CSV table of C-alpha atoms and ligand atoms in Angstrom, one decimal:
chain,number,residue,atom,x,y,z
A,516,UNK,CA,115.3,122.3,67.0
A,517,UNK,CA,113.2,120.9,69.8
A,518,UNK,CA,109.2,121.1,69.5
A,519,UNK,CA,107.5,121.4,72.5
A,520,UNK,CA,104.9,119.1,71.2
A,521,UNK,CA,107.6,115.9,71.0
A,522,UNK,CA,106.9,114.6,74.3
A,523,UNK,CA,103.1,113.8,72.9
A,524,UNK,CA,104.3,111.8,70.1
A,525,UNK,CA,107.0,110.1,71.5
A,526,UNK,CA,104.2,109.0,74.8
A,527,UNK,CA,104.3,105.3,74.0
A,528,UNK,CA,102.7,104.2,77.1
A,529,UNK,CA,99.0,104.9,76.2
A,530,UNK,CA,99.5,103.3,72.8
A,531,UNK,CA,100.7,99.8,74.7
A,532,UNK,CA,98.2,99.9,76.9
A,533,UNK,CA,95.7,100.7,74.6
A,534,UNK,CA,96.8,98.2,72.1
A,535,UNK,CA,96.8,95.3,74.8
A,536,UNK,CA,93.2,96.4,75.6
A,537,UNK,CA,94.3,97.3,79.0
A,538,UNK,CA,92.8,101.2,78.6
A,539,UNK,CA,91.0,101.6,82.0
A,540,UNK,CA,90.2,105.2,81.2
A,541,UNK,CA,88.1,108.1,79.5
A,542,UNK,CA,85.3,105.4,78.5
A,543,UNK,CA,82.4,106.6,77.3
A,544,UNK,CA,79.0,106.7,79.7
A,545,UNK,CA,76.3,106.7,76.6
A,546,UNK,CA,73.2,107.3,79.2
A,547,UNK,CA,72.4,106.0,83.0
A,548,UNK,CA,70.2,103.0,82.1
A,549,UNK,CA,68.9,103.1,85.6
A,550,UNK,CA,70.1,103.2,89.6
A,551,UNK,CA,73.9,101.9,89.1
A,552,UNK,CA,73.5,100.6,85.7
A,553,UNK,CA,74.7,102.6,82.6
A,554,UNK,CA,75.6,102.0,78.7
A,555,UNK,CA,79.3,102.3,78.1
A,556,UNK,CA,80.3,102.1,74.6
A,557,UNK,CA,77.4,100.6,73.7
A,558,UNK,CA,77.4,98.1,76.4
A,559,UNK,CA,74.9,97.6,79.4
A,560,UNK,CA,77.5,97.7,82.6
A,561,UNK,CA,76.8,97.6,86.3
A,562,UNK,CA,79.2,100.9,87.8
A,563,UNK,CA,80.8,99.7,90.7
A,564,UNK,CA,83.1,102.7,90.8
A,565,UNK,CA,81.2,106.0,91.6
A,566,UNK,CA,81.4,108.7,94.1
A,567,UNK,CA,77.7,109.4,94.5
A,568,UNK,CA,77.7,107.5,97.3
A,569,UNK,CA,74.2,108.3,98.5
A,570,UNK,CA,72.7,107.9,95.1
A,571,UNK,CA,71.8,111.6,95.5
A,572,UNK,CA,72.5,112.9,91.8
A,573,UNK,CA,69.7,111.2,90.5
A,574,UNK,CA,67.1,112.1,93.7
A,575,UNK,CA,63.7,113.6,92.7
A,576,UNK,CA,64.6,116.1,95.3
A,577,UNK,CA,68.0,117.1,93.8
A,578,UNK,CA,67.2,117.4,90.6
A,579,UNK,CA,63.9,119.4,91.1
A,580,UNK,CA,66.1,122.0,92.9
A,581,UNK,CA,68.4,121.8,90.0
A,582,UNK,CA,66.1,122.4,87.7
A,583,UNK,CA,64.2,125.3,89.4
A,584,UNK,CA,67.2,127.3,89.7
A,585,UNK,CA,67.9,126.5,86.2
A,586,UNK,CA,64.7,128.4,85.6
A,587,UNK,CA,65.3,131.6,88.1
A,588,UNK,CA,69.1,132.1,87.2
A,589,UNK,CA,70.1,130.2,83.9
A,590,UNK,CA,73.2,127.8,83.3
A,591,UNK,CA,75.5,130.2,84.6
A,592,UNK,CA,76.5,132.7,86.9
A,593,UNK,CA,79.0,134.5,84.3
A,594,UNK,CA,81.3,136.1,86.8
A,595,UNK,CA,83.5,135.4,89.6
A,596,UNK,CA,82.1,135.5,93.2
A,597,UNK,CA,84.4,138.8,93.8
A,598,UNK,CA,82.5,140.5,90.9
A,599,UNK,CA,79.2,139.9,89.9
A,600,UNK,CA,78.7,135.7,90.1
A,601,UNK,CA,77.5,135.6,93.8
A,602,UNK,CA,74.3,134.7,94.1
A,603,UNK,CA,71.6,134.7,97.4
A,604,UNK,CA,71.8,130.4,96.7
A,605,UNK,CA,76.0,130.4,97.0
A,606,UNK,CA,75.6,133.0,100.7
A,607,UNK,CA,72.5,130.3,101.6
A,608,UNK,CA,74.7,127.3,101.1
A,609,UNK,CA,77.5,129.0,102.8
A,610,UNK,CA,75.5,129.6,106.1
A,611,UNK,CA,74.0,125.8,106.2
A,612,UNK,CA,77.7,123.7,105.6
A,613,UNK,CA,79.5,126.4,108.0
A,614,UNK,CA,76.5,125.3,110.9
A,615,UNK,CA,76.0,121.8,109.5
A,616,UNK,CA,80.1,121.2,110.2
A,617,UNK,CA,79.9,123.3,113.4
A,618,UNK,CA,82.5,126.7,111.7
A,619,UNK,CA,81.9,129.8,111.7
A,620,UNK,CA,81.9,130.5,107.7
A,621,UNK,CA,82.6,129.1,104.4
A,622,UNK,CA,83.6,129.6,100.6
A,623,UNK,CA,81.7,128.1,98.5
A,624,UNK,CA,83.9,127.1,94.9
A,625,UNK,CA,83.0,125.9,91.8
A,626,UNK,CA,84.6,122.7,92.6
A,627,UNK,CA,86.4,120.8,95.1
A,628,UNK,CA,89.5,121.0,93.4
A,629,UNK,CA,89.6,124.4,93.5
A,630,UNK,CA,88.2,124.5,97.6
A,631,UNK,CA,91.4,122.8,98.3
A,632,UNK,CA,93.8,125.4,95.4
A,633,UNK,CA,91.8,128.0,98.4
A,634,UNK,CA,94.0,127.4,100.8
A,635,UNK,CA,97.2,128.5,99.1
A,636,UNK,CA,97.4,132.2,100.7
A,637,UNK,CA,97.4,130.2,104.3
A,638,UNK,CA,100.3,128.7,102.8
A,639,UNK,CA,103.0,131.4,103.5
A,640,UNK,CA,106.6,131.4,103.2
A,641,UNK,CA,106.9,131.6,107.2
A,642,UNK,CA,105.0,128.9,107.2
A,643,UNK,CA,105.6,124.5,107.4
A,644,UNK,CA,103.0,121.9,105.9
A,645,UNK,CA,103.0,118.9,106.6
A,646,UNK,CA,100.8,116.8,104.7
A,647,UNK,CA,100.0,113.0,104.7
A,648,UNK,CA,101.6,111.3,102.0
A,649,UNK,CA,98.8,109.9,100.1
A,650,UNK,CA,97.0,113.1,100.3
A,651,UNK,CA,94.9,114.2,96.6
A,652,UNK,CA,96.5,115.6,93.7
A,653,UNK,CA,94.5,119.1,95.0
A,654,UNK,CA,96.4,119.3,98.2
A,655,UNK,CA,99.5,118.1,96.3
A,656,UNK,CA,99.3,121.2,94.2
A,657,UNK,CA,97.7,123.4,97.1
A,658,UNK,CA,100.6,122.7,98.4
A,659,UNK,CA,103.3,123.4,95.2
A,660,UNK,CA,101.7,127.2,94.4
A,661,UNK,CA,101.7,128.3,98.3
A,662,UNK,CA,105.0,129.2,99.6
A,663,UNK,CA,104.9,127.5,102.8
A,664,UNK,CA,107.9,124.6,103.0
A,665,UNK,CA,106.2,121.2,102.4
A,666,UNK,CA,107.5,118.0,104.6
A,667,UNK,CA,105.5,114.6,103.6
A,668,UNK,CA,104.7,112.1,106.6
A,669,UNK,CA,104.1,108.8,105.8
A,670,UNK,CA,100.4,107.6,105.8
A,671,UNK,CA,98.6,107.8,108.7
A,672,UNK,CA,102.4,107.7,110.7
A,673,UNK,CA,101.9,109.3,113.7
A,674,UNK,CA,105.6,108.8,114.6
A,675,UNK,CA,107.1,110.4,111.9
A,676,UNK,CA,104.7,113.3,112.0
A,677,UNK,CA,105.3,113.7,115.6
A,678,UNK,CA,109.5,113.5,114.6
A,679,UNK,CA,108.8,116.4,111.7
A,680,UNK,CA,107.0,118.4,113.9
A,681,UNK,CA,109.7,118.5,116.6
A,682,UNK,CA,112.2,119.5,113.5
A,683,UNK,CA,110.4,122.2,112.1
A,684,UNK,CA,111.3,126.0,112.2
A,685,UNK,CA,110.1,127.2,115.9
A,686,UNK,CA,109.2,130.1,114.1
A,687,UNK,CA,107.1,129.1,111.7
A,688,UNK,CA,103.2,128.4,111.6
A,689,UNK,CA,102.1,124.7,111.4
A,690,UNK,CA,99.6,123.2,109.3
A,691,UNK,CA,98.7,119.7,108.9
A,692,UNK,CA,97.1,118.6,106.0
A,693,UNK,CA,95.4,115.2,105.5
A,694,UNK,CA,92.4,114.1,104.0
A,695,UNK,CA,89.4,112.0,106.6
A,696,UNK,CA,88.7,109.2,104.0
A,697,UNK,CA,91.5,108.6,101.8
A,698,UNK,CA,90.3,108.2,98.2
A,699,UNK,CA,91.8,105.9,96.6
A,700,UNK,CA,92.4,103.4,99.9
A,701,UNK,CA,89.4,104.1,101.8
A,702,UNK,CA,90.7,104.0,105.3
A,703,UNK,CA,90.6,107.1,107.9
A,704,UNK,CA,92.9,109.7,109.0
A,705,UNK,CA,94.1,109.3,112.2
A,706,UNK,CA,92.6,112.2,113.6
A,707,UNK,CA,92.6,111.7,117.3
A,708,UNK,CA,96.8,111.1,116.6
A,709,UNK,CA,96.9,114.3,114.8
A,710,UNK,CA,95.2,116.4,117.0
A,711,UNK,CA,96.8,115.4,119.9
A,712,UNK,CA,100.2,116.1,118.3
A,713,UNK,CA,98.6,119.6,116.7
A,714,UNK,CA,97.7,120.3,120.6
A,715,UNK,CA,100.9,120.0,121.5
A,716,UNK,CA,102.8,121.7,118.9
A,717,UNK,CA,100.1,124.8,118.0
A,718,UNK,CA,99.9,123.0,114.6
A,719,UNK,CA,96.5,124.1,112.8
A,720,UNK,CA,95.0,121.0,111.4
A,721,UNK,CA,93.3,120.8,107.5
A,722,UNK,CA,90.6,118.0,106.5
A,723,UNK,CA,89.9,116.7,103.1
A,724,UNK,CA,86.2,115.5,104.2
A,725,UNK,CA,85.5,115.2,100.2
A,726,UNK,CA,84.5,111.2,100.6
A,727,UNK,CA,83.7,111.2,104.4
A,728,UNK,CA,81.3,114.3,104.6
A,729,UNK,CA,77.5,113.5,103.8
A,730,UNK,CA,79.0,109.4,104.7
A,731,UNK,CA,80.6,108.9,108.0
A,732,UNK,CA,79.4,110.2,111.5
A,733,UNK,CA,76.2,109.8,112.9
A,734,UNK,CA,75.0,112.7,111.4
A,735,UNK,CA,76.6,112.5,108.3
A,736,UNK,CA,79.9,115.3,109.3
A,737,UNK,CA,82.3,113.0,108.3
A,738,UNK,CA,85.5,111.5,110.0
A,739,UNK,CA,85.6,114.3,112.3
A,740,UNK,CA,82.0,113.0,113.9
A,741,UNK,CA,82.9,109.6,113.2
A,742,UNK,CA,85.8,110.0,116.0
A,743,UNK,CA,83.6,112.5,118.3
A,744,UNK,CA,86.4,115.0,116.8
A,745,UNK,CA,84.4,117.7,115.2
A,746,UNK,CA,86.6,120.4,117.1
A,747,UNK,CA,89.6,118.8,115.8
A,748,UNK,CA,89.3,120.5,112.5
A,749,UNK,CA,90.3,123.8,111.9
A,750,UNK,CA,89.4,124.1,108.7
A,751,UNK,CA,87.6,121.8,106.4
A,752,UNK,CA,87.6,121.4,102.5
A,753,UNK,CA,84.8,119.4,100.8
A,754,UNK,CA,83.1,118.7,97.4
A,755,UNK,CA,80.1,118.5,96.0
A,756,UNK,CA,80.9,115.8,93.7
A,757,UNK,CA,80.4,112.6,95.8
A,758,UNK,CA,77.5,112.5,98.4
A,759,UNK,CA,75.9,115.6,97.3
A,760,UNK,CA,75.6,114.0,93.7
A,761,UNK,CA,76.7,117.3,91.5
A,762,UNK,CA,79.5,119.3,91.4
A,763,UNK,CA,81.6,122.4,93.7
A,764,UNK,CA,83.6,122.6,96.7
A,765,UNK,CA,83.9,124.9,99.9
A,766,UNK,CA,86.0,125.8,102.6
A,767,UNK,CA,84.3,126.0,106.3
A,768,UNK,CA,86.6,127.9,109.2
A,769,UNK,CA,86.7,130.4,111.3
A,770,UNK,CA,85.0,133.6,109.9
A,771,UNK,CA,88.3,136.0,109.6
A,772,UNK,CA,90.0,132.7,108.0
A,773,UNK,CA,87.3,132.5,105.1
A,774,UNK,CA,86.8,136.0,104.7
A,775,UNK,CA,90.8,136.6,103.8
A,776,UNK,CA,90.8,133.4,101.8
A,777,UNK,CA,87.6,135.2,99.5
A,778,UNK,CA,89.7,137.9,99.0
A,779,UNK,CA,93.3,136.0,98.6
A,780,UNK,CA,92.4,133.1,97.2
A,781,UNK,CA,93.1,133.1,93.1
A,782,UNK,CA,91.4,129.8,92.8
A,783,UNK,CA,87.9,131.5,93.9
A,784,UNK,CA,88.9,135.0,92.7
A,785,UNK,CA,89.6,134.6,89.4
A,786,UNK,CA,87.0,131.9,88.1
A,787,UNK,CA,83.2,131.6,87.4
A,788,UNK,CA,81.8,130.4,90.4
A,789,UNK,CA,79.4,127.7,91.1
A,790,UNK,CA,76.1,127.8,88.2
A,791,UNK,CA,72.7,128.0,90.6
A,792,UNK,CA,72.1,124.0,89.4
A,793,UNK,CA,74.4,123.0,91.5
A,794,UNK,CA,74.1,125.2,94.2
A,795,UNK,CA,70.6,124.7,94.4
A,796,UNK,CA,71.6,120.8,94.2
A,797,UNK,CA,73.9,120.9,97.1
A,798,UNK,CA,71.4,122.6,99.3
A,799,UNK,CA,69.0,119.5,98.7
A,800,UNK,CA,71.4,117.3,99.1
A,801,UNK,CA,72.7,118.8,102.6
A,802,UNK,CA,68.9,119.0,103.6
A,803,UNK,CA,68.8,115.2,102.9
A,804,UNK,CA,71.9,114.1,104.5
A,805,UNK,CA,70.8,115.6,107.4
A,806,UNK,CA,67.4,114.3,107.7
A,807,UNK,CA,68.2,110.6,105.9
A,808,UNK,CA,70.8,108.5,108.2
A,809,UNK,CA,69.1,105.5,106.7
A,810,UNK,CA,71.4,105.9,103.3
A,811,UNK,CA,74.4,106.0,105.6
A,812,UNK,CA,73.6,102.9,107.3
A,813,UNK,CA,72.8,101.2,103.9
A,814,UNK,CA,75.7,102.3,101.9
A,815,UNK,CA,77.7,101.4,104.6
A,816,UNK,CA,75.9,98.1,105.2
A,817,UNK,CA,76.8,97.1,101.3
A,818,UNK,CA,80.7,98.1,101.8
A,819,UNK,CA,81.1,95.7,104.8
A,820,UNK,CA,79.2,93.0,102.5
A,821,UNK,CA,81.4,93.2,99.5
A,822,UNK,CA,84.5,93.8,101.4
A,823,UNK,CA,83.8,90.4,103.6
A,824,UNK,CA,82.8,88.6,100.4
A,825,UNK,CA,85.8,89.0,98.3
A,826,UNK,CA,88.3,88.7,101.3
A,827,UNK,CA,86.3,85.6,101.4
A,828,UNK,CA,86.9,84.3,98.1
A,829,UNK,CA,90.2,85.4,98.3
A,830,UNK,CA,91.4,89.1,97.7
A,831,UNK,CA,93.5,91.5,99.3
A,832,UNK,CA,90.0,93.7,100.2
A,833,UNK,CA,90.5,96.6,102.5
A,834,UNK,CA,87.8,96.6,104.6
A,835,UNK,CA,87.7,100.5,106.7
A,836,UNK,CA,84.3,101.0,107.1
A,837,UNK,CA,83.8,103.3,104.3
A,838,UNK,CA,81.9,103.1,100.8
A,839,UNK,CA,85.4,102.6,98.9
A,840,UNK,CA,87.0,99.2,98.6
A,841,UNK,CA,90.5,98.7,97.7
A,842,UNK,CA,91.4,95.2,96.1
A,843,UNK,CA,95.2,95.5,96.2
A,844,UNK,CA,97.0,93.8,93.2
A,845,UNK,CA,100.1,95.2,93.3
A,846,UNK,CA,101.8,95.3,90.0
A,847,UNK,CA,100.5,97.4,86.8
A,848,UNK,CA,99.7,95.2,84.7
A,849,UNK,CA,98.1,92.7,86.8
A,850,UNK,CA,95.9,95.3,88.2
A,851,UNK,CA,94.7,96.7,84.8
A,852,UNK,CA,94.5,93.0,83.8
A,853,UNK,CA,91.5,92.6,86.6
A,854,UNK,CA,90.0,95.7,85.5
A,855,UNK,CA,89.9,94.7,82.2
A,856,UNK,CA,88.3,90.9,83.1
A,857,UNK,CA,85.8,93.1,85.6
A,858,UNK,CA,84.8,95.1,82.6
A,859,UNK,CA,84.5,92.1,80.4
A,860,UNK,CA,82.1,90.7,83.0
A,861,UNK,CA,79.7,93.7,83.1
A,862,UNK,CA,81.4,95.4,86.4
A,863,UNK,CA,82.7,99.1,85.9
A,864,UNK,CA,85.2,99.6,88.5
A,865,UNK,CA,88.2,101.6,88.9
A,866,UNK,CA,92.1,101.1,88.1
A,867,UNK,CA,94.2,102.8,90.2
A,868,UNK,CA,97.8,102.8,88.5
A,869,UNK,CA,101.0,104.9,89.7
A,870,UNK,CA,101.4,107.5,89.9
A,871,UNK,CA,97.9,107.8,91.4
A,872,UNK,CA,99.3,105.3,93.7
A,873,UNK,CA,102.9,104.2,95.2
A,874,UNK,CA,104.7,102.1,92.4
A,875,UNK,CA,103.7,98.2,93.1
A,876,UNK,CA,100.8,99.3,94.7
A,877,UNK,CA,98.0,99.4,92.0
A,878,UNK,CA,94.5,98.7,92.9
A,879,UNK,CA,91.3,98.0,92.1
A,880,UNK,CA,89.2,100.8,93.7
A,881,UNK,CA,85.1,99.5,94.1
A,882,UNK,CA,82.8,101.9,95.5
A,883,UNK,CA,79.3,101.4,96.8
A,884,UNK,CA,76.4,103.5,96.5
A,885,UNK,CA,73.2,103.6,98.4
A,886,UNK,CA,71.4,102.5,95.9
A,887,UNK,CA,73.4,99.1,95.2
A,888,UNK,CA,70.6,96.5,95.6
A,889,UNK,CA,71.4,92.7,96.5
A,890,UNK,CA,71.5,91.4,93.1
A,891,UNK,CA,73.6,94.0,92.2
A,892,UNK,CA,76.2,93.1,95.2
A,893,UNK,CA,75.9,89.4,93.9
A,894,UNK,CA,76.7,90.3,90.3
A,895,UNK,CA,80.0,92.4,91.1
A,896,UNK,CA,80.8,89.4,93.4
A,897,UNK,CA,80.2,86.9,90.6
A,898,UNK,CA,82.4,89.6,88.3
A,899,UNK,CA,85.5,89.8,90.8
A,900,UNK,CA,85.0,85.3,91.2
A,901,UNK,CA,85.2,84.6,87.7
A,902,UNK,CA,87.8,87.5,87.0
A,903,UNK,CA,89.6,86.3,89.6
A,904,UNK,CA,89.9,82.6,89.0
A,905,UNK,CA,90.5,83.4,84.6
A,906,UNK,CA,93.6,85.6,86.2
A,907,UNK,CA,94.6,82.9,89.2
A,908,UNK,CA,94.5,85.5,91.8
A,909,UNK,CA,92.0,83.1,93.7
A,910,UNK,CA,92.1,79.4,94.4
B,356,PMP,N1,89.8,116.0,97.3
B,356,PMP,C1,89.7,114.7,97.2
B,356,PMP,C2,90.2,113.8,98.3
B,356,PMP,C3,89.2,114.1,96.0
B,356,PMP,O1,89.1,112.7,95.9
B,356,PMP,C4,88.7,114.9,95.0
B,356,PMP,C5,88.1,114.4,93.7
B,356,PMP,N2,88.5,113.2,93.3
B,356,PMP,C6,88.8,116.3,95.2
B,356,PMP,C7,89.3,116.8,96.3
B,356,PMP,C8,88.3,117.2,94.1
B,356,PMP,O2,87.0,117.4,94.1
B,356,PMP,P1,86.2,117.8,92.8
B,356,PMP,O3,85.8,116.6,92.0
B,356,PMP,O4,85.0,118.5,93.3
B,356,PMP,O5,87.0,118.8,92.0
């Protein structure tokens, strides 16, 4: 007889890993000691590996919006936005991301996974998607519930994009899908490429602007500002969980668009939607990112500085122009090896491992906030020195 539960005993992986001390993941945050600085397991560690890029979860502004709306509506909404869980703070925050990114309308979701789950009743079986092929695990499955037939280009391959566009069904509807900042490599979409082949073929095009809105742009829109490319986008998916420091998602489109995805859309329908907290949140946040360029410039500022340092000492550093670093390693072990040297040396950063990334591609994944201060740069340069001289991955 076969138990459906076998597969979990007979997962060796995590124990090997676990037993070499290699475990990059599910560590324990005990309490934010301060800006960047937090207590895992007991230990005092500098976190060189978070999304709130513009050190806005922790704003007085943010969290005084939070915790009004915690007063007015409680710590939940208890319903679905279709039934009884939309509140006058979800239609407000609608109305500001759909002018703030120049659309018509928008959906706000409990998070950003579920904004980009949104888009699978766009995905119809008439229909071809052709996504980038280091798009998120969100698109990824987006795309495997909608119906539409999915062709992968290879990153940022304008070529072969153009070649699978050409060989799609002349009857079918064409999306592409691609994220602006790629999250786990921090370089750009190459948006004026894609639109200029979506012009040509009557291909819609879908952004991911969860790490480049609030960041990138003058005005904080994202990649699409960044290349003077706001009308590029048809339709935009974002999250709350990076620059606007808490947590939820929306979609912003045209206004027919959003209104049949809030009435299609299972990922929105049939779950609790966003608790006034982090609506109220997001709103501050928006208002902030709109009014404060100076954290752009600074976050930004502290990415080129750590990226030029450890190419400097030695390290495969991508350097894009974005608050996420990628220290390529390579192989597994090697990469989790670093981590594990990082987090011996104070430095929380990220291990990215397949099948998050392509196999022999593992990477170290350090992200900036606007709150890093110099001796905070210094120490995760001392950290990534020292790790990498113990390991012999620098002279
Ligand atoms: N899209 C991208 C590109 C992401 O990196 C993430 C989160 N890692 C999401 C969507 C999902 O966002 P959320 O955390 O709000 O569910």
């Amino acid at each position: 007889m076969v138990d459906a539960f076998d597969k979990c005993h007979s997962w060796r992986e995590y124990d090997i890993v676990t037993g070499m001390g290699l475990n990059p993941y599910y560590h324990r945050i005990d309490e934010r000691a301060g800006p960047n600085e937090v207590r895992i397991g007991g230990r005092p560690m500098l976190m060189a590996g978070s999304n709130d890029y513009l050190a806005l979860s922790t704003d007085p502004r943010t969290t005084a919006a939070a915790a009004e709306a915690l007063g007015r509506f409680g710590t939940g909404t208890s319903g679905s936005r279709l039934t009884n869980g939309t509140l006058a703070l979800h239609e407000e925050l609608e109305a500001e991301l759909a002018a703030f990114l120049g659309h018509e309308a928008a959906l706000v979701t409990p998070t950003g996974f579920q904004a980009n789950l949104a888009l699978c009743p766009l995905l119809g079986p008439r229909d071809a998607l052709l996504a980038d092929r280091y798009i998120h695990a969100s698109l990824i499955d987006a795309a495997r519930l909608g119906q539409a037939r999915l062709r992968r280009f290879r990153h940022n391959d304008m070529g072969h994009l153009g070649r699978l566009l050409e060989a799609a069904d002349p009857g079918a509807g064409l999306i592409i899908l691609t994220e602006g900042m790629f999250s786990t490599t921090g370089d750009l979409c190459d948006l004026p490429g894609i639109s200029k082949l979506a012009a040509q073929h009557g291909a819609r095009v879908v952004l991911d602007g969860a790490h480049d809105i609030g960041v990138l742009g003058p005005g904080g829109r994202g990649a699409a500002e960044h290349y003077g490319q706001g009308s590029a986008v048809d339709l935009h998916t974002l999250t709350f969980s990076k620059c606007f420091g808490t947590v939820g998602g929306a979609v912003t489109g045209p206004e027919p668009v959003i209104r049949y995805l809030r009435h299609h859309s299972r990922a929105a329908i049939f779950s609790a939607s966003l608790p006034a907290p982090s609506a109220a949140a997001a709103l501050a946040a928006l208002d902030i990112i709109r009014t404060e360029p100076g954290r752009r410039r600074r976050v930004l500022a502290t990415a080129e500085r750590v990226g030029s340092e450890l190419a400097a000492l030695g390290f495969a550093a991508g350097r894009d122009g974005t608050p996420t670093i990628p220290v390529h390693v390579g192989e597994t072990f090697a990469c989790l090896r670093l981590w594990r040297e990082l987090f011996e040396e104070g430095v929380f950063t990220n291990a990215m491992i397949p099948p998050g990334v392509p196999e022999g591609h593992a990477l170290i994944r350090v992200a900036v906030t606007a709150s890093h201060t110099g001796a905070q740069v210094e120490r995760i340069l001392d950290a990534f020195a020292a790790a990498g001289r113990r390991l012999n991955l620098i002279g």
